[in-house]
mmCIF file of C-alpha atoms and ligand atoms in Angstrom:
data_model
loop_
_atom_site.group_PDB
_atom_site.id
_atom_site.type_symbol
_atom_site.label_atom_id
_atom_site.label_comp_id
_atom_site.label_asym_id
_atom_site.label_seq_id
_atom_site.Cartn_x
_atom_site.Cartn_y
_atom_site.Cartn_z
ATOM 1 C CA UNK N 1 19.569 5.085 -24.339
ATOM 2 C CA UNK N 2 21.265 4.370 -21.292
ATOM 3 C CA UNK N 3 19.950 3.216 -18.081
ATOM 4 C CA UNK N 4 21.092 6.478 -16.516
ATOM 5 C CA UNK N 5 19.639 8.934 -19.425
ATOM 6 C CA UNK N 6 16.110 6.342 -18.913
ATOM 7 C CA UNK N 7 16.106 7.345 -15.237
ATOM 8 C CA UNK N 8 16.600 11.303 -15.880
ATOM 9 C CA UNK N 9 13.888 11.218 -18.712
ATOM 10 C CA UNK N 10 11.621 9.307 -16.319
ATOM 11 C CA UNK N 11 11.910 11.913 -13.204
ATOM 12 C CA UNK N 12 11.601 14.531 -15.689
ATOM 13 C CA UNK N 13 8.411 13.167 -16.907
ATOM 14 C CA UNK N 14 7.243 12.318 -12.967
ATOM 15 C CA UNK N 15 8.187 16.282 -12.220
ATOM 16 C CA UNK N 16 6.062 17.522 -14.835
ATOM 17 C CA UNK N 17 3.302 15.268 -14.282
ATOM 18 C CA UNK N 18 3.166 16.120 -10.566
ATOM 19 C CA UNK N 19 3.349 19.962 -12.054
ATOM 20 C CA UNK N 20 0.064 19.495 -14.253
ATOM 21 C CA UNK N 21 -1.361 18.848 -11.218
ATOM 22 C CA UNK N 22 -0.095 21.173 -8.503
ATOM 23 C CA UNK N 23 1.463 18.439 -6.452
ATOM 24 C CA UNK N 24 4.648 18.834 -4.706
ATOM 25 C CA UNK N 25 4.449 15.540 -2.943
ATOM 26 C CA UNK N 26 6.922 12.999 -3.060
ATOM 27 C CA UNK N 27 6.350 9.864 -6.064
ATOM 28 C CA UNK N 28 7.998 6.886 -5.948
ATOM 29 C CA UNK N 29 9.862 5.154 -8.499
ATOM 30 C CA UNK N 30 9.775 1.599 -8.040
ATOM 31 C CA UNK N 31 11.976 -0.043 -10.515
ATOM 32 C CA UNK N 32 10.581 -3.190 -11.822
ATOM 33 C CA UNK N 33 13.537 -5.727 -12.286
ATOM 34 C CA UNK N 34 11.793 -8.858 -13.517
ATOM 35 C CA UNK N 35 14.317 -10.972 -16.147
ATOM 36 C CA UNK N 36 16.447 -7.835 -16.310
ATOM 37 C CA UNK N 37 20.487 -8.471 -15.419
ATOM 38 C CA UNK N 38 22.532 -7.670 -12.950
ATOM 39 C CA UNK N 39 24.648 -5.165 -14.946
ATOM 40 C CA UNK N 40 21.735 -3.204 -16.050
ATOM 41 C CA UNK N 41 20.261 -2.879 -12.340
ATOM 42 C CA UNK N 42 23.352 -2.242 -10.876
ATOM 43 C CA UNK N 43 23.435 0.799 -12.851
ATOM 44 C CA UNK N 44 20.152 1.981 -11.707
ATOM 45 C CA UNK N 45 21.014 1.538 -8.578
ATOM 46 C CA UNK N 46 23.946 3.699 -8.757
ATOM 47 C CA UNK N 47 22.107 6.609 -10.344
ATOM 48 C CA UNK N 48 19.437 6.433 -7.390
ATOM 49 C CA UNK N 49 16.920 3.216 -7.267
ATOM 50 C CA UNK N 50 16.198 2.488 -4.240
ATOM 51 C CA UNK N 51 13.214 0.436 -4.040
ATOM 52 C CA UNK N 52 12.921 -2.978 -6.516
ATOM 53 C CA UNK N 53 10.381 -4.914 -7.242
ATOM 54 C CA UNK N 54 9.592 -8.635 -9.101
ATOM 55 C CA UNK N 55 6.293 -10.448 -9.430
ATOM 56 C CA UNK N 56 7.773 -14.210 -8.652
ATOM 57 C CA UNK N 57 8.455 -15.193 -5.442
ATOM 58 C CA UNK N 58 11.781 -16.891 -6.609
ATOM 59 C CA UNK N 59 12.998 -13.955 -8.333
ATOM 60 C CA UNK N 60 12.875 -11.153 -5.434
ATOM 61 C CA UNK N 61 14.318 -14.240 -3.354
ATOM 62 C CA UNK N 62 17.187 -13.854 -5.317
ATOM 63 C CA UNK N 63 17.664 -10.137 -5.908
ATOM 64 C CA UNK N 64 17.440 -9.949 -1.894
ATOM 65 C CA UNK N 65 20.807 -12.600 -1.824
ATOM 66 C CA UNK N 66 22.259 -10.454 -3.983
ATOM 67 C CA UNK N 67 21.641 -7.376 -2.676
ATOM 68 C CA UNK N 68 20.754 -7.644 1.143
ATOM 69 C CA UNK N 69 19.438 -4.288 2.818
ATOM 70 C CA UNK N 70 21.128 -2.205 -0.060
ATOM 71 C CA UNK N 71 17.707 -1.624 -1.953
ATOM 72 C CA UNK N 72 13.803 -1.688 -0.592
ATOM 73 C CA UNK N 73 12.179 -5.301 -1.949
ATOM 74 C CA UNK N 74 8.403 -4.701 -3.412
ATOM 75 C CA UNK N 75 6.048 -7.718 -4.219
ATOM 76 C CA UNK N 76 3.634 -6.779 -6.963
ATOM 77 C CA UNK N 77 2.752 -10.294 -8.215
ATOM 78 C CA UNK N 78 0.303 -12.695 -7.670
ATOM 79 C CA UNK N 79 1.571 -14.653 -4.232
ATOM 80 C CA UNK N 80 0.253 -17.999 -3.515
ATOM 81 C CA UNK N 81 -0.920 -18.516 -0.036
ATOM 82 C CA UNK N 82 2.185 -21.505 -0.026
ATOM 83 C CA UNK N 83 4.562 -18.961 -0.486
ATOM 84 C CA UNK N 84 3.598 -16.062 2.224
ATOM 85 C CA UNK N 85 6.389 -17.636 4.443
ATOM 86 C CA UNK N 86 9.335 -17.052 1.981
ATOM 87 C CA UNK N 87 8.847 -13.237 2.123
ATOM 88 C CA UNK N 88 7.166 -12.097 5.214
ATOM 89 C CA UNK N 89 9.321 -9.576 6.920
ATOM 90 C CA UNK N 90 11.515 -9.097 4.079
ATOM 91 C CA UNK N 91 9.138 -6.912 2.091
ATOM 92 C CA UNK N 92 8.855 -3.597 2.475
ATOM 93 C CA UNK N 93 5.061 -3.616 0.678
ATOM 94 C CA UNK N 94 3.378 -6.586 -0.861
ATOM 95 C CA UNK N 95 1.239 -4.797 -3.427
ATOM 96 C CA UNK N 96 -1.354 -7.719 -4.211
ATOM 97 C CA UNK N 97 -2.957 -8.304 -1.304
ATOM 98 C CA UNK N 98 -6.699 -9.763 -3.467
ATOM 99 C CA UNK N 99 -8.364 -12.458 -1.185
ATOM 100 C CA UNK N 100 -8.993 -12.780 2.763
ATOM 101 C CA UNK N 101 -7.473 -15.866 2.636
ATOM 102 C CA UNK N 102 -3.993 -14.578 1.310
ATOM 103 C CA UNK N 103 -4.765 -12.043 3.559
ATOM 104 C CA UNK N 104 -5.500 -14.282 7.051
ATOM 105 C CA UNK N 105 -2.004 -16.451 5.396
ATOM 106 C CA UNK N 106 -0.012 -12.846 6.037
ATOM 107 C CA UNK N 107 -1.271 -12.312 9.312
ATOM 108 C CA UNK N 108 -0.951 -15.515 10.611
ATOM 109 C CA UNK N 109 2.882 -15.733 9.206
ATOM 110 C CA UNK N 110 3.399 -12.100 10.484
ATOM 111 C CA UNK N 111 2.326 -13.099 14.088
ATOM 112 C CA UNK N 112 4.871 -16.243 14.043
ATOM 113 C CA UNK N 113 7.657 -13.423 13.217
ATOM 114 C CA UNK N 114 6.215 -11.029 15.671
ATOM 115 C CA UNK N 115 5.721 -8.024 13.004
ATOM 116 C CA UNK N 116 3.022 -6.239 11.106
ATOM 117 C CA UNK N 117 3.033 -6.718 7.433
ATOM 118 C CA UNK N 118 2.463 -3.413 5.422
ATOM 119 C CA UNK N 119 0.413 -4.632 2.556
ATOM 120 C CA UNK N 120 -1.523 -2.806 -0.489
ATOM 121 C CA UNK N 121 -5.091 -4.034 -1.436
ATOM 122 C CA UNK N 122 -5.055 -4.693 -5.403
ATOM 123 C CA UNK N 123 -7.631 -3.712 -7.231
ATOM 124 C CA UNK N 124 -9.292 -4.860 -10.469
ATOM 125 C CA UNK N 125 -10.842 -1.317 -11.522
ATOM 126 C CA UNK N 126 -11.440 -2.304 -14.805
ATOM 127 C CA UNK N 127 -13.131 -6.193 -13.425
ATOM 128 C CA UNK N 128 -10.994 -7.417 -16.712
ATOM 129 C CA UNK N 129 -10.663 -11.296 -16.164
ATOM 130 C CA UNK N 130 -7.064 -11.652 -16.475
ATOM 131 C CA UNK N 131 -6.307 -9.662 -13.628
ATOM 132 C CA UNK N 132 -6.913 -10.325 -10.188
ATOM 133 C CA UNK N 133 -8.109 -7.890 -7.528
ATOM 134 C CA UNK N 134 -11.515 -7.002 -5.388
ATOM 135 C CA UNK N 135 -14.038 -5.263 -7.212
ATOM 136 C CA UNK N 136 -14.693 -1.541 -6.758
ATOM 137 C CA UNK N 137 -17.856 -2.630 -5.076
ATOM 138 C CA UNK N 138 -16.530 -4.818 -2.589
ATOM 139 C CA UNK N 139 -13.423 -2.829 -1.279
ATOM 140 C CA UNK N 140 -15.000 -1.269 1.596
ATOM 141 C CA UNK N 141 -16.215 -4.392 2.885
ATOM 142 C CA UNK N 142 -13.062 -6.003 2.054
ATOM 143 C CA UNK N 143 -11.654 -3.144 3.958
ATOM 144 C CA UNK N 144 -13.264 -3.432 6.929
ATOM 145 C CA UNK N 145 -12.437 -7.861 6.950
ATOM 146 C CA UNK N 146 -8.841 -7.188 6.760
ATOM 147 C CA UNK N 147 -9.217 -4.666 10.206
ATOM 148 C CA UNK N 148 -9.673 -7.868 12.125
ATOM 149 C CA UNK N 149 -6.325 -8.608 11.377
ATOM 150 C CA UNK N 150 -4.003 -7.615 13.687
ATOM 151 C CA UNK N 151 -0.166 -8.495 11.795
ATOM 152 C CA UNK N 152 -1.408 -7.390 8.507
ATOM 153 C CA UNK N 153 -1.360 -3.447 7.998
ATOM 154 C CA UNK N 154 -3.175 -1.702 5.120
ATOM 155 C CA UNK N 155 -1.052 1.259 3.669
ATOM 156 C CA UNK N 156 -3.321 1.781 0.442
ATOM 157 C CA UNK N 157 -4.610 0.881 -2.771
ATOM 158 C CA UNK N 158 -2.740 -0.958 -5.690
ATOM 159 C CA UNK N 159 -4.247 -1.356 -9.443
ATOM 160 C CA UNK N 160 -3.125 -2.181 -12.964
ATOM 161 C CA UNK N 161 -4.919 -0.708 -15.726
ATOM 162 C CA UNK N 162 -5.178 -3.002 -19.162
ATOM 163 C CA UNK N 163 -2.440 -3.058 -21.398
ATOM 164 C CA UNK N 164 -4.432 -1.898 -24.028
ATOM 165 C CA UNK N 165 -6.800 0.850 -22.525
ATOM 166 C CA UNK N 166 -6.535 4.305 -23.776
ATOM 167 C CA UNK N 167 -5.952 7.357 -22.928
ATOM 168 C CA UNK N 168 -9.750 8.052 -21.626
ATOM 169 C CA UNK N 169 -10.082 4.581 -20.601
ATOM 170 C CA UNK N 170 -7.088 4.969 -18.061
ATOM 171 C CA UNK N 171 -7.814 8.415 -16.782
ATOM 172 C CA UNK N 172 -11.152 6.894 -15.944
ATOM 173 C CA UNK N 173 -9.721 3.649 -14.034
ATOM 174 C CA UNK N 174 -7.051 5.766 -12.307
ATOM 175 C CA UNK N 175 -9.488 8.155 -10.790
ATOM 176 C CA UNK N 176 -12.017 5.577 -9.939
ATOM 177 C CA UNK N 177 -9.307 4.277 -7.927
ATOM 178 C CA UNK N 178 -7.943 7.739 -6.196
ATOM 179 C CA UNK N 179 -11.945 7.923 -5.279
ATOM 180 C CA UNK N 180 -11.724 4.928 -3.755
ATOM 181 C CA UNK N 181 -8.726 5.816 -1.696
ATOM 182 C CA UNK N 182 -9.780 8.971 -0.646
ATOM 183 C CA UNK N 183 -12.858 7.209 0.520
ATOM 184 C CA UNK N 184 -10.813 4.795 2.680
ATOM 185 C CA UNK N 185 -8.621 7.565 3.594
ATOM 186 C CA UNK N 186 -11.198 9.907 4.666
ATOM 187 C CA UNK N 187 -12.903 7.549 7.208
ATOM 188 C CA UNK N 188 -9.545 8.188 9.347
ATOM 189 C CA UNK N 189 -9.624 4.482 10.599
ATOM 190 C CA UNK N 190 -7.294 4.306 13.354
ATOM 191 C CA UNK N 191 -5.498 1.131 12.367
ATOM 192 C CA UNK N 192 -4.470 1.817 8.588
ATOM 193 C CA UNK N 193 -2.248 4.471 7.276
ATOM 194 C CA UNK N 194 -4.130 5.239 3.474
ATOM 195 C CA UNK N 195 -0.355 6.340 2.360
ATOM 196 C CA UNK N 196 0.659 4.616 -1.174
ATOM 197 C CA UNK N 197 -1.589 4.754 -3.857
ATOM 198 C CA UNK N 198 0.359 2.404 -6.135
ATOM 199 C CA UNK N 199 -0.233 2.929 -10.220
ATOM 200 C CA UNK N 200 1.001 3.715 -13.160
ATOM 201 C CA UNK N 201 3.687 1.741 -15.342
ATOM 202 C CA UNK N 202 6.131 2.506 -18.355
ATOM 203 C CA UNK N 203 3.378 2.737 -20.901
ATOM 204 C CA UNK N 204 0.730 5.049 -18.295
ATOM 205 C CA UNK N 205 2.599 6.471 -15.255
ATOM 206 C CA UNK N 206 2.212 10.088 -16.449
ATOM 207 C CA UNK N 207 -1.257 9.994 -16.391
ATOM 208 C CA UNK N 208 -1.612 7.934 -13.151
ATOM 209 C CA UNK N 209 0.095 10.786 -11.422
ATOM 210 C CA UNK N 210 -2.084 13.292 -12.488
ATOM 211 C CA UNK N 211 -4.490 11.624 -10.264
ATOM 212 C CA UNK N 212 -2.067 11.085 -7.321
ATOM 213 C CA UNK N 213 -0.215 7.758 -7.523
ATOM 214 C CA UNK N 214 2.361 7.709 -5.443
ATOM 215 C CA UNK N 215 4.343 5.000 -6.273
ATOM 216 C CA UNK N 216 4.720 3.908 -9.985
ATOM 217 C CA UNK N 217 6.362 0.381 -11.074
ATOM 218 C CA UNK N 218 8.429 1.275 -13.809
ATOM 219 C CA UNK N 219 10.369 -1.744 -15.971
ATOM 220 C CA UNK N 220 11.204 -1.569 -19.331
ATOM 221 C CA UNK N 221 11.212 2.739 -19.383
ATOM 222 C CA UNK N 222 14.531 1.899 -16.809
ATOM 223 C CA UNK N 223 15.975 -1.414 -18.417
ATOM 224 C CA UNK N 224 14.700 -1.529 -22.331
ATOM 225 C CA UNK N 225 12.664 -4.922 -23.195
ATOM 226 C CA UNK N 226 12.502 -7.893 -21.270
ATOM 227 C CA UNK N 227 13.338 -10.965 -22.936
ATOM 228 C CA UNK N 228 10.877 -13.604 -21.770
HETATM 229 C C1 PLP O 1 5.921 -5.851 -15.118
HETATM 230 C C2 PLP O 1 5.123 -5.043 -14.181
HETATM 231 C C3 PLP O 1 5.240 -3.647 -14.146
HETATM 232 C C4 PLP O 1 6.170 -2.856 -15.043
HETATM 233 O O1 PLP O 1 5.818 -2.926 -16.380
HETATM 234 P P1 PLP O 1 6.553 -2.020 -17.503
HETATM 235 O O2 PLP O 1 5.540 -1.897 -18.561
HETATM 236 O O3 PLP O 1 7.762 -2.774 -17.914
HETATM 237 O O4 PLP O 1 6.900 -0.726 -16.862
HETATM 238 C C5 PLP O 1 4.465 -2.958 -13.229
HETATM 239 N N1 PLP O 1 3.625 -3.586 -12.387
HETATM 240 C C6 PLP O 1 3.490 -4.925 -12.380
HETATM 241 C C7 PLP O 1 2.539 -5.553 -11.421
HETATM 242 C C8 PLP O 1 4.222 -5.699 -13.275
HETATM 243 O O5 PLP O 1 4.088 -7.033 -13.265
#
């Protein structure tokens, strides 16, 4: 299959999923470029990407050289505090916001820029030990310690369920996690904007839009396998 014939089958499968559901709100697709070449990404690009995302610093470094303000730049890895600097400004979300002190490291590089960061808080639904995130439990606090930051703007929730969950499993992490957000979002705090509920990837975005992800990182449905 070609990158094109990936990208219809995929908004196919994100219009139906949105139908099960009765949603007519926008989703989306944020394709996941990590190891993948140019050639391939170029194509998606022509048939409509237009928001790309990598999980090493280094890497969305080098997809912004190469393609400046033609494409939205996503972080949804783990970011050392070390590296905060490289990518402030340039991002249009970071989606792994999982610590105050990564968090205090964005607002105090955001205030040397003058801007406000849009960031997503990650969270680790599922408390599996691999993956980082706040607990569940400790969101709303989390939350409300992030507030007191003035550069650093929350604009939702972020998760990634376990590679190997099924189907119950997932439906149960996704809407523990569009509870949560409604939560936040319901408390109508004046200085976030609850917009981007960010899950769902090749193997479970169907199901995370059934319970209202908004944005899904998508890789190897778009580009085939990566070869790490
Ligand atoms: C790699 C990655 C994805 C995409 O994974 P696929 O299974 O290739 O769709 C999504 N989110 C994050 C955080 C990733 O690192």
């Amino acid at each position: 299959m070609s990158v094109k014939e990936n990208l219809n089958k995929i908004t196919n499968q994100i219009e139906n999923a949105k139908k099960k559901v009765k949603r007519e709100d926008e989703v989306l697709l944020l394709a996941v470029t990590k190891t993948i070449d140019y050639d391939l990404i170029d194509k998606s690009i022509e048939w409509g990407v237009r928001d790309i995302g990598e999980n090493k610093v280094q890497d969305l470094l080098k997809r912004m050289d190469h393609y400046g303000d033609k494409v939205n730049y996503h972080f949804i890895g783990g970011l050392q505090r070390n590296k905060v600097k490289d990518i402030i400004g340039k991002v249009k979300l970071i989606h792994s916001v999982d610590s105050l002190r990564l968090a205090k490291e964005i607002d105090k590089r955001a205030k040397n820029i003058d801007i406000i960061q849009d960031c997503l808080i990650q969270v680790n639904v599922s408390k599996e030990e691999s993956k980082s995130g706040v607990y569940l439990e400790e969101l709303e606090q989390f939350v409300y310690n992030i507030l007191e930051l003035s550069n650093i703007k929350i604009k939702g929730l972020m998760t990634m369920a376990p590679y190997e969950a099924k189907e119950n499993e997932l439906r149960e992490i996704f809407s523990r996690l569009q509870d949560a957000f409604n939560n936040i979002k319901n408390k109508n705090i004046k200085e976030i904007d609850m917009d981007y509920l960010s899950m769902g990837m090749s193997s479970d975005f169907e199901i995370a839009i059934e319970y209202g992800a908004n944005i899904v990182r998508i890789g190897s449905s778009i580009y085939g396998d990566r070869n790490y």
